[in-house]
PDB file with one MODEL, atoms N, CA, C and O in Angstrom:
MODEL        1
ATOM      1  N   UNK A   1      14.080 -11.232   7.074  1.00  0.00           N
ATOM      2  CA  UNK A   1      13.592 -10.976   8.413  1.00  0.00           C
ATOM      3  C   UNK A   1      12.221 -10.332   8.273  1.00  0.00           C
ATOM      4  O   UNK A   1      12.081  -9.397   7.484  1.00  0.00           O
ATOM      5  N   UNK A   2      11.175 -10.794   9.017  1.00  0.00           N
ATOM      6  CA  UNK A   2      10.039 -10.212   9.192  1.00  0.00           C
ATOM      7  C   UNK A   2      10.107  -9.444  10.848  1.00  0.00           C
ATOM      8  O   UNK A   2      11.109  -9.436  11.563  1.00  0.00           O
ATOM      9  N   UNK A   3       8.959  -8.923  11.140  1.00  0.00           N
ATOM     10  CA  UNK A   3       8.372  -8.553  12.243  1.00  0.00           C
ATOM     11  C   UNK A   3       6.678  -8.720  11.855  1.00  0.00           C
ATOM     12  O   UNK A   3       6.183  -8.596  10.735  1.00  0.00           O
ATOM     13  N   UNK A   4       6.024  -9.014  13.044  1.00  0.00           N
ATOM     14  CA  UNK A   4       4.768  -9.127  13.701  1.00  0.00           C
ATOM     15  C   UNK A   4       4.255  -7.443  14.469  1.00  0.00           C
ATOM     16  O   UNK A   4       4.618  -6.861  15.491  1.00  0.00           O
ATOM     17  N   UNK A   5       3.444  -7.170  13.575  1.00  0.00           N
ATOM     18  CA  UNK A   5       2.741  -5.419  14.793  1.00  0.00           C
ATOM     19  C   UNK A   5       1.272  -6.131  15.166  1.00  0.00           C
ATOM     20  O   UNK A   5       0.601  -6.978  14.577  1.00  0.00           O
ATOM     21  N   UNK A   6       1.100  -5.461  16.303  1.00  0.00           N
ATOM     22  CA  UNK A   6      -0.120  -5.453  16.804  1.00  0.00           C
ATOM     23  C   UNK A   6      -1.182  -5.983  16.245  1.00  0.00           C
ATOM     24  O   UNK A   6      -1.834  -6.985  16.539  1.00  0.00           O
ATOM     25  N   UNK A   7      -1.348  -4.768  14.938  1.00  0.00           N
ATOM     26  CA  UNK A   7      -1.866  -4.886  14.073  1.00  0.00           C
ATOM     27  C   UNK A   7      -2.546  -6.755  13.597  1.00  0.00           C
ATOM     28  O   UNK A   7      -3.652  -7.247  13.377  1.00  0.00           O
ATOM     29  N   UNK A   8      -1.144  -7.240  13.635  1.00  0.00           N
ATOM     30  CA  UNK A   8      -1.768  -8.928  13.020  1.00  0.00           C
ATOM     31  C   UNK A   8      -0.969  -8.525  11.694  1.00  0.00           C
ATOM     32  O   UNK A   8      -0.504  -9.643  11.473  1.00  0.00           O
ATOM     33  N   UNK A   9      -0.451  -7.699  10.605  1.00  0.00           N
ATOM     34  CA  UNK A   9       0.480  -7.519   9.888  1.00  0.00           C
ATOM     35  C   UNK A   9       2.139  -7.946  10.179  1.00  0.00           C
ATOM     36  O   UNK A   9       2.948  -7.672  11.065  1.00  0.00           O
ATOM     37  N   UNK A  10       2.170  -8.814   8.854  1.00  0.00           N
ATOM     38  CA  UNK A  10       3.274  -9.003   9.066  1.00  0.00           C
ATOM     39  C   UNK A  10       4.082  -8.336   8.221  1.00  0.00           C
ATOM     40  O   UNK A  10       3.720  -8.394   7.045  1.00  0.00           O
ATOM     41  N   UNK A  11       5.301  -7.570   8.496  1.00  0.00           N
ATOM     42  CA  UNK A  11       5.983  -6.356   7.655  1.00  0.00           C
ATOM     43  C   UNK A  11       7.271  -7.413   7.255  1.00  0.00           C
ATOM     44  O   UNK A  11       7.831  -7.961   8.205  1.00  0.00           O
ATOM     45  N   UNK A  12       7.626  -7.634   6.230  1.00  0.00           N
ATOM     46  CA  UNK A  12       8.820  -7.959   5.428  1.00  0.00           C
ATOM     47  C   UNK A  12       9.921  -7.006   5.542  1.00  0.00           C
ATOM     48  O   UNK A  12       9.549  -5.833   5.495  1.00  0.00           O
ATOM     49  N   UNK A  13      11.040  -7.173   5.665  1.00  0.00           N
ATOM     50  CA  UNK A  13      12.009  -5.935   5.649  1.00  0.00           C
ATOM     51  C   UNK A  13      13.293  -6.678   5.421  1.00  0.00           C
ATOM     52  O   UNK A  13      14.063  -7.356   6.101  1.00  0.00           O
ATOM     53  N   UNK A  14      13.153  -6.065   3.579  1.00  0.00           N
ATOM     54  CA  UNK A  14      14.518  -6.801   3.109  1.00  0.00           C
ATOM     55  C   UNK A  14      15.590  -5.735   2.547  1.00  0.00           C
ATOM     56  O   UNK A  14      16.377  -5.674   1.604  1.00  0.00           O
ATOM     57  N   UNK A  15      15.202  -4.939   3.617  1.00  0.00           N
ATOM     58  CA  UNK A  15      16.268  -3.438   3.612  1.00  0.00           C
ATOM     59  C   UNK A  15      16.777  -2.649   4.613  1.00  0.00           C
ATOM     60  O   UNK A  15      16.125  -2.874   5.633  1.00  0.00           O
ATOM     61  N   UNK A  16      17.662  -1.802   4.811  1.00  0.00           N
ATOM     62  CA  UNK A  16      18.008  -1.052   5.789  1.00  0.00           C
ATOM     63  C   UNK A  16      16.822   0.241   5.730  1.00  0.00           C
ATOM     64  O   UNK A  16      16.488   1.093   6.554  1.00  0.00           O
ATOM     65  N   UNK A  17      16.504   0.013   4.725  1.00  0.00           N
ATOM     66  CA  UNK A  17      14.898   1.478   4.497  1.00  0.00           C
ATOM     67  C   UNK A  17      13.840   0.641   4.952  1.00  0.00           C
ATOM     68  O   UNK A  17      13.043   1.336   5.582  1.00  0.00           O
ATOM     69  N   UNK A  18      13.469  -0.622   4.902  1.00  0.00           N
ATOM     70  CA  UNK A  18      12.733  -1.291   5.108  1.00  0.00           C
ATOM     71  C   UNK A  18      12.621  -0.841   6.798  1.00  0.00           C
ATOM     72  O   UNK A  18      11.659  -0.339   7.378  1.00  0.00           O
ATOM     73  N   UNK A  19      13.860  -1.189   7.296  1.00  0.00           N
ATOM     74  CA  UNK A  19      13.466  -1.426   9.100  1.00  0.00           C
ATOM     75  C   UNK A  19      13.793   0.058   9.502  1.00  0.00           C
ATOM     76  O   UNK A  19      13.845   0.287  10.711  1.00  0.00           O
ATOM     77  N   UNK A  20      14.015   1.071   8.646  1.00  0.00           N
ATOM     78  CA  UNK A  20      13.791   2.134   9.024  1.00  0.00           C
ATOM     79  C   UNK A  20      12.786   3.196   9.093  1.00  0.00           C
ATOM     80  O   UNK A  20      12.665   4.170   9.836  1.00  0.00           O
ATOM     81  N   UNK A  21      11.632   2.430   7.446  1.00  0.00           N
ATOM     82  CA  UNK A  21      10.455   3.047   7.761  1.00  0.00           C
ATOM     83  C   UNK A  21       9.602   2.030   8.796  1.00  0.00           C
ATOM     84  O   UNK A  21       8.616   2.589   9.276  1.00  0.00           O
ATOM     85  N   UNK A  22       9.712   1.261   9.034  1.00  0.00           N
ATOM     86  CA  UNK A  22       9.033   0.223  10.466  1.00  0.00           C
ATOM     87  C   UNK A  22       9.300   0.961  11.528  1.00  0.00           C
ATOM     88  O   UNK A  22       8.372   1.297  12.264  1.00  0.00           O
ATOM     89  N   UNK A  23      10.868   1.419  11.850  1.00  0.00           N
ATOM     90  CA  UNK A  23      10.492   1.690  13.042  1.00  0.00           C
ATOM     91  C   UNK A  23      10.457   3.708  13.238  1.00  0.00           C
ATOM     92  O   UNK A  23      10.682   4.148  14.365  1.00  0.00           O
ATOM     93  N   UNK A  24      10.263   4.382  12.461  1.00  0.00           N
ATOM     94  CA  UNK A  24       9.374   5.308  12.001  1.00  0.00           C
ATOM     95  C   UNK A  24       8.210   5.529  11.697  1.00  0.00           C
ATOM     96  O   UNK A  24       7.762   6.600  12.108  1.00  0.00           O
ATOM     97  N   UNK A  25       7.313   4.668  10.914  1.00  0.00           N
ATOM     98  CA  UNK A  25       5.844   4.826  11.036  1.00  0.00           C
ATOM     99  C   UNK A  25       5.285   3.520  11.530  1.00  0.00           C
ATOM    100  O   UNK A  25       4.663   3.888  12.527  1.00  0.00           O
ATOM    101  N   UNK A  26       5.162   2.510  11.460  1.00  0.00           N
ATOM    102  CA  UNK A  26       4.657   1.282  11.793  1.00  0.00           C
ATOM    103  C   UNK A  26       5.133   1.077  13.121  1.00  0.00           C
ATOM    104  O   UNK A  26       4.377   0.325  13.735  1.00  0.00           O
ATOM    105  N   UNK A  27       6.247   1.525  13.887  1.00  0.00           N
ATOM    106  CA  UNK A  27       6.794   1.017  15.816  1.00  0.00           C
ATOM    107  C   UNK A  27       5.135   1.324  16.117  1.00  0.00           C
ATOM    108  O   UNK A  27       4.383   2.142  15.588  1.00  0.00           O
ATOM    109  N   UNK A  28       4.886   0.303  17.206  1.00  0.00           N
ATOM    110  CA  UNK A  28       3.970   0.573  18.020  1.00  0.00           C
ATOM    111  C   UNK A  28       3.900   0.956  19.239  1.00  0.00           C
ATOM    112  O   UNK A  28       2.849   0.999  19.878  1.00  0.00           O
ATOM    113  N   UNK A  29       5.221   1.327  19.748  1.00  0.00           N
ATOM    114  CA  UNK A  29       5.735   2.108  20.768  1.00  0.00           C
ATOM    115  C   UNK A  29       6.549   3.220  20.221  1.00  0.00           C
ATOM    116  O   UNK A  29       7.610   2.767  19.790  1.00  0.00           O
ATOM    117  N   UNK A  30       6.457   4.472  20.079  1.00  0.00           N
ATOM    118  CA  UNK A  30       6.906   5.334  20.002  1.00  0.00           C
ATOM    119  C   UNK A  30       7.872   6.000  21.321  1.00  0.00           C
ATOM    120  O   UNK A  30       7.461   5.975  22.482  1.00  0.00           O
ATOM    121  N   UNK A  31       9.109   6.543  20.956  1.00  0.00           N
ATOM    122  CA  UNK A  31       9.526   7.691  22.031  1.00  0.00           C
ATOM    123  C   UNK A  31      10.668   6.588  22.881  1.00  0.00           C
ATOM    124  O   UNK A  31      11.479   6.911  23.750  1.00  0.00           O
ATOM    125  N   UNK A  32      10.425   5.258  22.322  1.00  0.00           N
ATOM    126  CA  UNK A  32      11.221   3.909  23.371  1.00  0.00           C
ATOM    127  C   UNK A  32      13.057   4.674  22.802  1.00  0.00           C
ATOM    128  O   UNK A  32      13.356   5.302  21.787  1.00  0.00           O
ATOM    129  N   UNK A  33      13.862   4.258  23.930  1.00  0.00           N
ATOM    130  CA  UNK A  33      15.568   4.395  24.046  1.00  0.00           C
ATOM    131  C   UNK A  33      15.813   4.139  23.032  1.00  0.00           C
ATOM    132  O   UNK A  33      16.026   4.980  22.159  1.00  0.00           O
ATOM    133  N   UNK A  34      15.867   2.393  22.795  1.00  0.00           N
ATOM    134  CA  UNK A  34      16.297   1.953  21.829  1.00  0.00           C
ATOM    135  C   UNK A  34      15.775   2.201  20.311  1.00  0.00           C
ATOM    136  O   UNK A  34      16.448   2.527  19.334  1.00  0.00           O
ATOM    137  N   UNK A  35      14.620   1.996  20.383  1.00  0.00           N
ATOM    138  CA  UNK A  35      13.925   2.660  19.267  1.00  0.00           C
ATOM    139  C   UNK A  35      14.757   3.792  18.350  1.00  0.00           C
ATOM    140  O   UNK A  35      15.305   3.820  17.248  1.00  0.00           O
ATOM    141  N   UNK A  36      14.492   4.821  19.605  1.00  0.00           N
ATOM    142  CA  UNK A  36      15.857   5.779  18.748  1.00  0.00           C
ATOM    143  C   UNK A  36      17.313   5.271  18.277  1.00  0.00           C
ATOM    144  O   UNK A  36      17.872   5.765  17.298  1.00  0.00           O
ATOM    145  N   UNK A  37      17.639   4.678  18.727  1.00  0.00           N
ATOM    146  CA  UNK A  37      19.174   4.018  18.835  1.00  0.00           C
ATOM    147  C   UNK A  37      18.869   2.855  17.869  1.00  0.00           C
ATOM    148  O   UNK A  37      19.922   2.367  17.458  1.00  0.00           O
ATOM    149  N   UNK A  38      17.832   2.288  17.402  1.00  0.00           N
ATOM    150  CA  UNK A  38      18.268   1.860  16.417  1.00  0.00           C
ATOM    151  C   UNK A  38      17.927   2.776  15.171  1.00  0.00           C
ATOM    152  O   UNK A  38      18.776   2.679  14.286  1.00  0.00           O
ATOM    153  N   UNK A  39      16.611   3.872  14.821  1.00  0.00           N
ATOM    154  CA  UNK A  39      16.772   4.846  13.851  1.00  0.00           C
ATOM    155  C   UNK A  39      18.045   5.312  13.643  1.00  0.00           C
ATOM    156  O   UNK A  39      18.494   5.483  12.510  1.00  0.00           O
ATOM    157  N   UNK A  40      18.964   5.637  15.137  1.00  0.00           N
ATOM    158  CA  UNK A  40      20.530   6.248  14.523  1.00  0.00           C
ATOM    159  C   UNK A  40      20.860   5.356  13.706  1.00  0.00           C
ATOM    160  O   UNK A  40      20.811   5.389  12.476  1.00  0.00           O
ATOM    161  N   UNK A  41      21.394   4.093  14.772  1.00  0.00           N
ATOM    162  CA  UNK A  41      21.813   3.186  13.393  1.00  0.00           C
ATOM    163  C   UNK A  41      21.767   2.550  11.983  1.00  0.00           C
ATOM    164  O   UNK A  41      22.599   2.061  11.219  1.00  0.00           O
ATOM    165  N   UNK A  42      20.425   2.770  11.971  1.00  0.00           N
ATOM    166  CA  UNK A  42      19.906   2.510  10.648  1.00  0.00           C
ATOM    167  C   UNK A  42      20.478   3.600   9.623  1.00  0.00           C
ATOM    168  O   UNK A  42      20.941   3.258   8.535  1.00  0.00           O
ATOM    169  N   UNK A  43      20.417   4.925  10.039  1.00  0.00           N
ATOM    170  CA  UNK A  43      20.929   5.798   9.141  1.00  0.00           C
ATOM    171  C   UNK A  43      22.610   5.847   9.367  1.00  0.00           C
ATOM    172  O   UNK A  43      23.224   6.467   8.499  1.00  0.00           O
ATOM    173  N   UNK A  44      23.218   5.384  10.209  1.00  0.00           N
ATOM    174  CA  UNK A  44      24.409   5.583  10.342  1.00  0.00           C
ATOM    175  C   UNK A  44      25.057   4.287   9.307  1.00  0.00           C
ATOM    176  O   UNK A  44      26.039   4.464   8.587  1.00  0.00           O
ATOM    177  N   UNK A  45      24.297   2.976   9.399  1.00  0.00           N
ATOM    178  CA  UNK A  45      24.692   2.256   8.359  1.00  0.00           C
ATOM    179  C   UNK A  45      24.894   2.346   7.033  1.00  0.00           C
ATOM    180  O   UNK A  45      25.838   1.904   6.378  1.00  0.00           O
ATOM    181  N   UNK A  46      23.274   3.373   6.423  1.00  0.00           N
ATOM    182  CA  UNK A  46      22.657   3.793   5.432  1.00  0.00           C
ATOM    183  C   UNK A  46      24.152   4.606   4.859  1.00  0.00           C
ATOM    184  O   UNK A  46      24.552   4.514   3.698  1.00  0.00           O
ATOM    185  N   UNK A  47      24.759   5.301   5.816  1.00  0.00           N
ATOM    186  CA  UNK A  47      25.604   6.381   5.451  1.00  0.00           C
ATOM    187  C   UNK A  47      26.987   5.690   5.797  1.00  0.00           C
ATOM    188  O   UNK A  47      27.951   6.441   5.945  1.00  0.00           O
ATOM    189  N   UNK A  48      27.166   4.359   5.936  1.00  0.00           N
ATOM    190  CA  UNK A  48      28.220   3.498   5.476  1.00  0.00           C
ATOM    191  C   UNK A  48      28.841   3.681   6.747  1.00  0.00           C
ATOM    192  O   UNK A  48      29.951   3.154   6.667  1.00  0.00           O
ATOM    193  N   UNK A  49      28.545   4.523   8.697  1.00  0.00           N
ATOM    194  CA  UNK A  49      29.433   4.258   9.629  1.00  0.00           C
ATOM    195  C   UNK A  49      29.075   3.025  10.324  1.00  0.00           C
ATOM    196  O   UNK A  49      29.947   2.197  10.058  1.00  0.00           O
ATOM    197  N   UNK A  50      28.513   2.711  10.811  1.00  0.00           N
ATOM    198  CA  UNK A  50      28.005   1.548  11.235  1.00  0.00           C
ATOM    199  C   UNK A  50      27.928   0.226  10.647  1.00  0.00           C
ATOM    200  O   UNK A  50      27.210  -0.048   9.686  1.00  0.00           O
ATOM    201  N   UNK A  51      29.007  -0.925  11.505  1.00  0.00           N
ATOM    202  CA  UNK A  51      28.638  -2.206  11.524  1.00  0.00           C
ATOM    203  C   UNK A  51      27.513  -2.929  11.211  1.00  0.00           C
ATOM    204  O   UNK A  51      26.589  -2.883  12.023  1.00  0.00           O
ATOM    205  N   UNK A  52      27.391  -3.556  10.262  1.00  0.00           N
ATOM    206  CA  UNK A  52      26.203  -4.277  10.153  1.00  0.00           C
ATOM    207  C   UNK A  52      25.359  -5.477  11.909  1.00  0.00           C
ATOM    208  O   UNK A  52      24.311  -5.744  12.496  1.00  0.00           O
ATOM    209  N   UNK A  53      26.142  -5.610  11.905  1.00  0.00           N
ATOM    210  CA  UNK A  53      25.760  -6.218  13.814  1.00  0.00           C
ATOM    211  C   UNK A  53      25.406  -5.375  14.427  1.00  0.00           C
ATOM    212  O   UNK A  53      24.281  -5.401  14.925  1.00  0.00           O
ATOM    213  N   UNK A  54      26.354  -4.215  14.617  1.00  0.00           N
ATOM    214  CA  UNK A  54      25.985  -3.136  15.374  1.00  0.00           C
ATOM    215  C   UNK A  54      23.887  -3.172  15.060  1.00  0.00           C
ATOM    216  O   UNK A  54      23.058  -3.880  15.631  1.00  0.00           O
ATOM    217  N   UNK A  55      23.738  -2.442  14.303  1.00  0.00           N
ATOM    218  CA  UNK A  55      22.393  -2.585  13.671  1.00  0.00           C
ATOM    219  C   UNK A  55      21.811  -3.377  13.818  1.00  0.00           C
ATOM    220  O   UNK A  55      20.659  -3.053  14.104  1.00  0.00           O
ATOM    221  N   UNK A  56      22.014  -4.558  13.770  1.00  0.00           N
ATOM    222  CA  UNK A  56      20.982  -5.609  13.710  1.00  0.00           C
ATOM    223  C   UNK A  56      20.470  -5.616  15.486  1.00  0.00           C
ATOM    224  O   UNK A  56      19.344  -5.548  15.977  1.00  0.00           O
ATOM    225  N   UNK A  57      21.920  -5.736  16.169  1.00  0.00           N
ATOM    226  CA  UNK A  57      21.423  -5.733  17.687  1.00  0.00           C
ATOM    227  C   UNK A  57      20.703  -4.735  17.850  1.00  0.00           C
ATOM    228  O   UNK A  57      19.559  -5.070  18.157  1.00  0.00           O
ATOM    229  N   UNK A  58      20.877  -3.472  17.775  1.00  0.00           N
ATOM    230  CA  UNK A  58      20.016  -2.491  17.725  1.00  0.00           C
ATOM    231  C   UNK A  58      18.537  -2.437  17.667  1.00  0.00           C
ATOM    232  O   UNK A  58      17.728  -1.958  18.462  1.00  0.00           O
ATOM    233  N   UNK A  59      18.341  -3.184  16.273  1.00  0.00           N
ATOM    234  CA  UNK A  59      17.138  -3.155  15.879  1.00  0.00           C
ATOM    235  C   UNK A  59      16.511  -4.378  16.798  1.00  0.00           C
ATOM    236  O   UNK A  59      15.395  -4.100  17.236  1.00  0.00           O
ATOM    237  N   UNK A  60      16.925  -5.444  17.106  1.00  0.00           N
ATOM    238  CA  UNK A  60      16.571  -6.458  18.082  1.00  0.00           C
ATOM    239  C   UNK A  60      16.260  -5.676  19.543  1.00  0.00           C
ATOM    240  O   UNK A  60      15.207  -5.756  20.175  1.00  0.00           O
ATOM    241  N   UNK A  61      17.157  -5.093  19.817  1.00  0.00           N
ATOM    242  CA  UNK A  61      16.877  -4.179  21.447  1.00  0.00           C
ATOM    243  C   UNK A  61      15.509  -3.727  21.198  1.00  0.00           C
ATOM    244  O   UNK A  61      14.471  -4.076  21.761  1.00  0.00           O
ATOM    245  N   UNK A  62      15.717  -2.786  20.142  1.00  0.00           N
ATOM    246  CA  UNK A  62      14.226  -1.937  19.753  1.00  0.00           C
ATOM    247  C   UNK A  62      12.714  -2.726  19.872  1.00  0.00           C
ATOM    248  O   UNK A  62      11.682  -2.432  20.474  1.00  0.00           O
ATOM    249  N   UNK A  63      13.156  -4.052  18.863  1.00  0.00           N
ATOM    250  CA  UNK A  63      11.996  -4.958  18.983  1.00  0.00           C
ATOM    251  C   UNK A  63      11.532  -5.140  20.399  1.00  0.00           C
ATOM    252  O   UNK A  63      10.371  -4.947  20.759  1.00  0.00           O
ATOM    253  N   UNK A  64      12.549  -5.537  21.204  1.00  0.00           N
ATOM    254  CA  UNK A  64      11.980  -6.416  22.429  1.00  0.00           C
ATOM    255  C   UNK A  64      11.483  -4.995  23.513  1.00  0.00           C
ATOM    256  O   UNK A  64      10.698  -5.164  24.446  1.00  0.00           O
ATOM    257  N   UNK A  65      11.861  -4.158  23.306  1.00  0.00           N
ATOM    258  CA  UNK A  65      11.570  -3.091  24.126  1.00  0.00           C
ATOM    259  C   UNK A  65      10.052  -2.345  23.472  1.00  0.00           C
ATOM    260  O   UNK A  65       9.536  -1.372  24.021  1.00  0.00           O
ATOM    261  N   UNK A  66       9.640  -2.819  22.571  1.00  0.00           N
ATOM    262  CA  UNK A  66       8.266  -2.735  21.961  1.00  0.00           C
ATOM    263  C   UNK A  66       7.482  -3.718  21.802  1.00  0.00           C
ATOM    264  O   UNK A  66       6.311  -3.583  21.446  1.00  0.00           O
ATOM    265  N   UNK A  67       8.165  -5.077  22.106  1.00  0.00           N
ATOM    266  CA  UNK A  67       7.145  -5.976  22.022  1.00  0.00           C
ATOM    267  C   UNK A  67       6.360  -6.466  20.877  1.00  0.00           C
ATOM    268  O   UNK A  67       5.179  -6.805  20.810  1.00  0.00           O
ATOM    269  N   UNK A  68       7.725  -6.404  19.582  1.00  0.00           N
ATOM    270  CA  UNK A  68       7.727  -6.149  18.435  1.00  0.00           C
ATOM    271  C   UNK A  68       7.748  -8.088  18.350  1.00  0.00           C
ATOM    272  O   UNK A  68       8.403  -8.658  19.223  1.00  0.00           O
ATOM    273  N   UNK A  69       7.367  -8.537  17.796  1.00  0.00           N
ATOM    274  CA  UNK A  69       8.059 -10.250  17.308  1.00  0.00           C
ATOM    275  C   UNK A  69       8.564 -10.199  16.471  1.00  0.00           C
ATOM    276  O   UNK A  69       7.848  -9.935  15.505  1.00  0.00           O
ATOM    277  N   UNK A  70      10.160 -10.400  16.141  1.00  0.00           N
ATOM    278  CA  UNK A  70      10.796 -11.148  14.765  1.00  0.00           C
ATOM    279  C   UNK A  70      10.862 -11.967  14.564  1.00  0.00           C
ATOM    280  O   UNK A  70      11.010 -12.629  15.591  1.00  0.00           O
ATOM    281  N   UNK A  71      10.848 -12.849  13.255  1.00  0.00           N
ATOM    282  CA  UNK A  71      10.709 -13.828  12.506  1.00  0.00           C
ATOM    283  C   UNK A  71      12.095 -13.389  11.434  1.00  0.00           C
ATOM    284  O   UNK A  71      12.334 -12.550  10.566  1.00  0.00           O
ATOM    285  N   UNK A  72      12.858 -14.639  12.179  1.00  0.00           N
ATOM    286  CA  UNK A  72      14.270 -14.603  11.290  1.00  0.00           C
ATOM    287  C   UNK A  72      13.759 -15.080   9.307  1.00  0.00           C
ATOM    288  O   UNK A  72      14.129 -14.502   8.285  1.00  0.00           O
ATOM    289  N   UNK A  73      13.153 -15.874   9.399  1.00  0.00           N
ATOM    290  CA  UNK A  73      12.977 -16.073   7.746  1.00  0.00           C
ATOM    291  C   UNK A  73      11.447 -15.216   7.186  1.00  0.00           C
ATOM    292  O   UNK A  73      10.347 -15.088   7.724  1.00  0.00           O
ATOM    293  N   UNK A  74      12.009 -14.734   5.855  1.00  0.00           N
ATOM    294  CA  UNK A  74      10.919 -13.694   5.353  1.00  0.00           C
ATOM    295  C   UNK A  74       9.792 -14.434   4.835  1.00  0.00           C
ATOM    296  O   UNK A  74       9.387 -15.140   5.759  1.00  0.00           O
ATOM    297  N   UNK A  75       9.329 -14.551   4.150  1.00  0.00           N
ATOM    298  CA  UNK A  75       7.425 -15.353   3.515  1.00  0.00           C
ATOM    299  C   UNK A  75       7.753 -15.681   2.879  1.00  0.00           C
ATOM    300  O   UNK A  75       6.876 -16.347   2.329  1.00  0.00           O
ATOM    301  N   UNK A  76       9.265 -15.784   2.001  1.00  0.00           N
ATOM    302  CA  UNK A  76       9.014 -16.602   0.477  1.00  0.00           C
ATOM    303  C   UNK A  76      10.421 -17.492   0.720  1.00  0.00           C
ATOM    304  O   UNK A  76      10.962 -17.961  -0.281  1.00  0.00           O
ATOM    305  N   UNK A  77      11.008 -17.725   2.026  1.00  0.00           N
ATOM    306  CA  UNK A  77      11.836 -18.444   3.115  1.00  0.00           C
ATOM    307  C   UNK A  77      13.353 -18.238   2.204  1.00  0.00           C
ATOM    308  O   UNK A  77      14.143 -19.148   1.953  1.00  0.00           O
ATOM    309  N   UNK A  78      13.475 -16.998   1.860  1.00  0.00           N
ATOM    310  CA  UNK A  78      14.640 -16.673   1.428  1.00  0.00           C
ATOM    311  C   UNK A  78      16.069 -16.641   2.659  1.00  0.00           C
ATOM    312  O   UNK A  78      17.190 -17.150   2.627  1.00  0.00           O
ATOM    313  N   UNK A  79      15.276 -15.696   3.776  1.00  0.00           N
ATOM    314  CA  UNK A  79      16.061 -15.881   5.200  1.00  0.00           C
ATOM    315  C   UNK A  79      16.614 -14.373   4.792  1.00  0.00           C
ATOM    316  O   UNK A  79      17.452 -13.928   5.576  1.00  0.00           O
ATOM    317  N   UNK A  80      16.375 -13.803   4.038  1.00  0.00           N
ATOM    318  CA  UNK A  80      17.096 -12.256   3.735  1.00  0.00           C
ATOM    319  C   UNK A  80      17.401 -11.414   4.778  1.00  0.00           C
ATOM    320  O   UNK A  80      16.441 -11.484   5.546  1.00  0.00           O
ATOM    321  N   UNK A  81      17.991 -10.869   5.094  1.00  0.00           N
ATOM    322  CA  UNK A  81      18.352  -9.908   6.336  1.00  0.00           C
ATOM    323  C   UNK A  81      17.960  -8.151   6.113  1.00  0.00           C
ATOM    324  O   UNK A  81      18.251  -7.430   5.160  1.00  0.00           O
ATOM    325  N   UNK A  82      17.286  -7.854   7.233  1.00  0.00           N
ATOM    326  CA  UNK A  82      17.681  -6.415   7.031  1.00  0.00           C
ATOM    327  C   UNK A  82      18.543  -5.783   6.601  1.00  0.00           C
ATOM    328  O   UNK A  82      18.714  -4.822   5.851  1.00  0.00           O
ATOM    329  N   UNK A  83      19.287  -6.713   7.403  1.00  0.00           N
ATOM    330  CA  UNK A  83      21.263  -6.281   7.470  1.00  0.00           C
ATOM    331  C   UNK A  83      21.965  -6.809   6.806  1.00  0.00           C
ATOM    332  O   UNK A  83      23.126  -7.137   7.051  1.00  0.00           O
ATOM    333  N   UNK A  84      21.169  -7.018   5.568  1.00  0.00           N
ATOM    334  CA  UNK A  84      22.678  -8.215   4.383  1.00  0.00           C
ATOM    335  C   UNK A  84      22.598  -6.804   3.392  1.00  0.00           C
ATOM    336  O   UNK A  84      21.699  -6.251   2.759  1.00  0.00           O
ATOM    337  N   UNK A  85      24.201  -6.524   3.652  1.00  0.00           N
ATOM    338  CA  UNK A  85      25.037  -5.812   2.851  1.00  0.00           C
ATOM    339  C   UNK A  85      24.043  -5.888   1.335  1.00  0.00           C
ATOM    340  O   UNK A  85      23.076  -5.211   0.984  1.00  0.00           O
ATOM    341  N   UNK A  86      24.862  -7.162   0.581  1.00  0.00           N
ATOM    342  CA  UNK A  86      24.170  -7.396  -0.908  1.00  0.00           C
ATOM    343  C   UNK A  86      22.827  -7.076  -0.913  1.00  0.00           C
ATOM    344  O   UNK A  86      22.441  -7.499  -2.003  1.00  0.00           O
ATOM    345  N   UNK A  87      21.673  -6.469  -0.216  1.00  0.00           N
ATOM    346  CA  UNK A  87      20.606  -6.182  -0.548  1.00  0.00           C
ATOM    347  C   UNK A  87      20.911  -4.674  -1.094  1.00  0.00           C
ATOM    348  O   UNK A  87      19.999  -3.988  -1.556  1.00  0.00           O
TER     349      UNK A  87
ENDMDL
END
């Protein structure tokens, strides 16, 4: 999974640290609902309570409420997930 910022950067994120430092330093909306709600989740996964779906929707809410673009396949068209466990 990628995302698109403002910027014209495209951020790779083939981790649960990955989309947690994105939406910690790189969000281009700060302070957004979901935003927070998906940082919980990200660490709530990190710390093994949270559903992997749970999270992913999360992090999707977050996107669209920032105006974030995802791109389901990463640059080297692996298709890796934030949210794949085996990473």
């Amino acid at each position: 999974m990628s995302i698109d910022l403002d910027s014209g950067e495209r951020l790779v994120l083939r981790s649960p640290q990955d989309a947690l430092y994105a939406l910690v330093s790189d969000w281009p909306v700060n302070g957004g609902v979901h935003q927070q709600r998906a940082i919980d989740f990200c660490r709530a996964w990190l710390a093994g309570r949270m559903p992997a779906e749970t999270v992913r929707q999360a992090f999707i809410l977050a996107a669209l409420e920032a105006g974030v673009v995802i791109n389901d396949d990463d640059e080297d068209g692996a298709g890796s997930s934030v949210l794949n466990p085996s990473v």
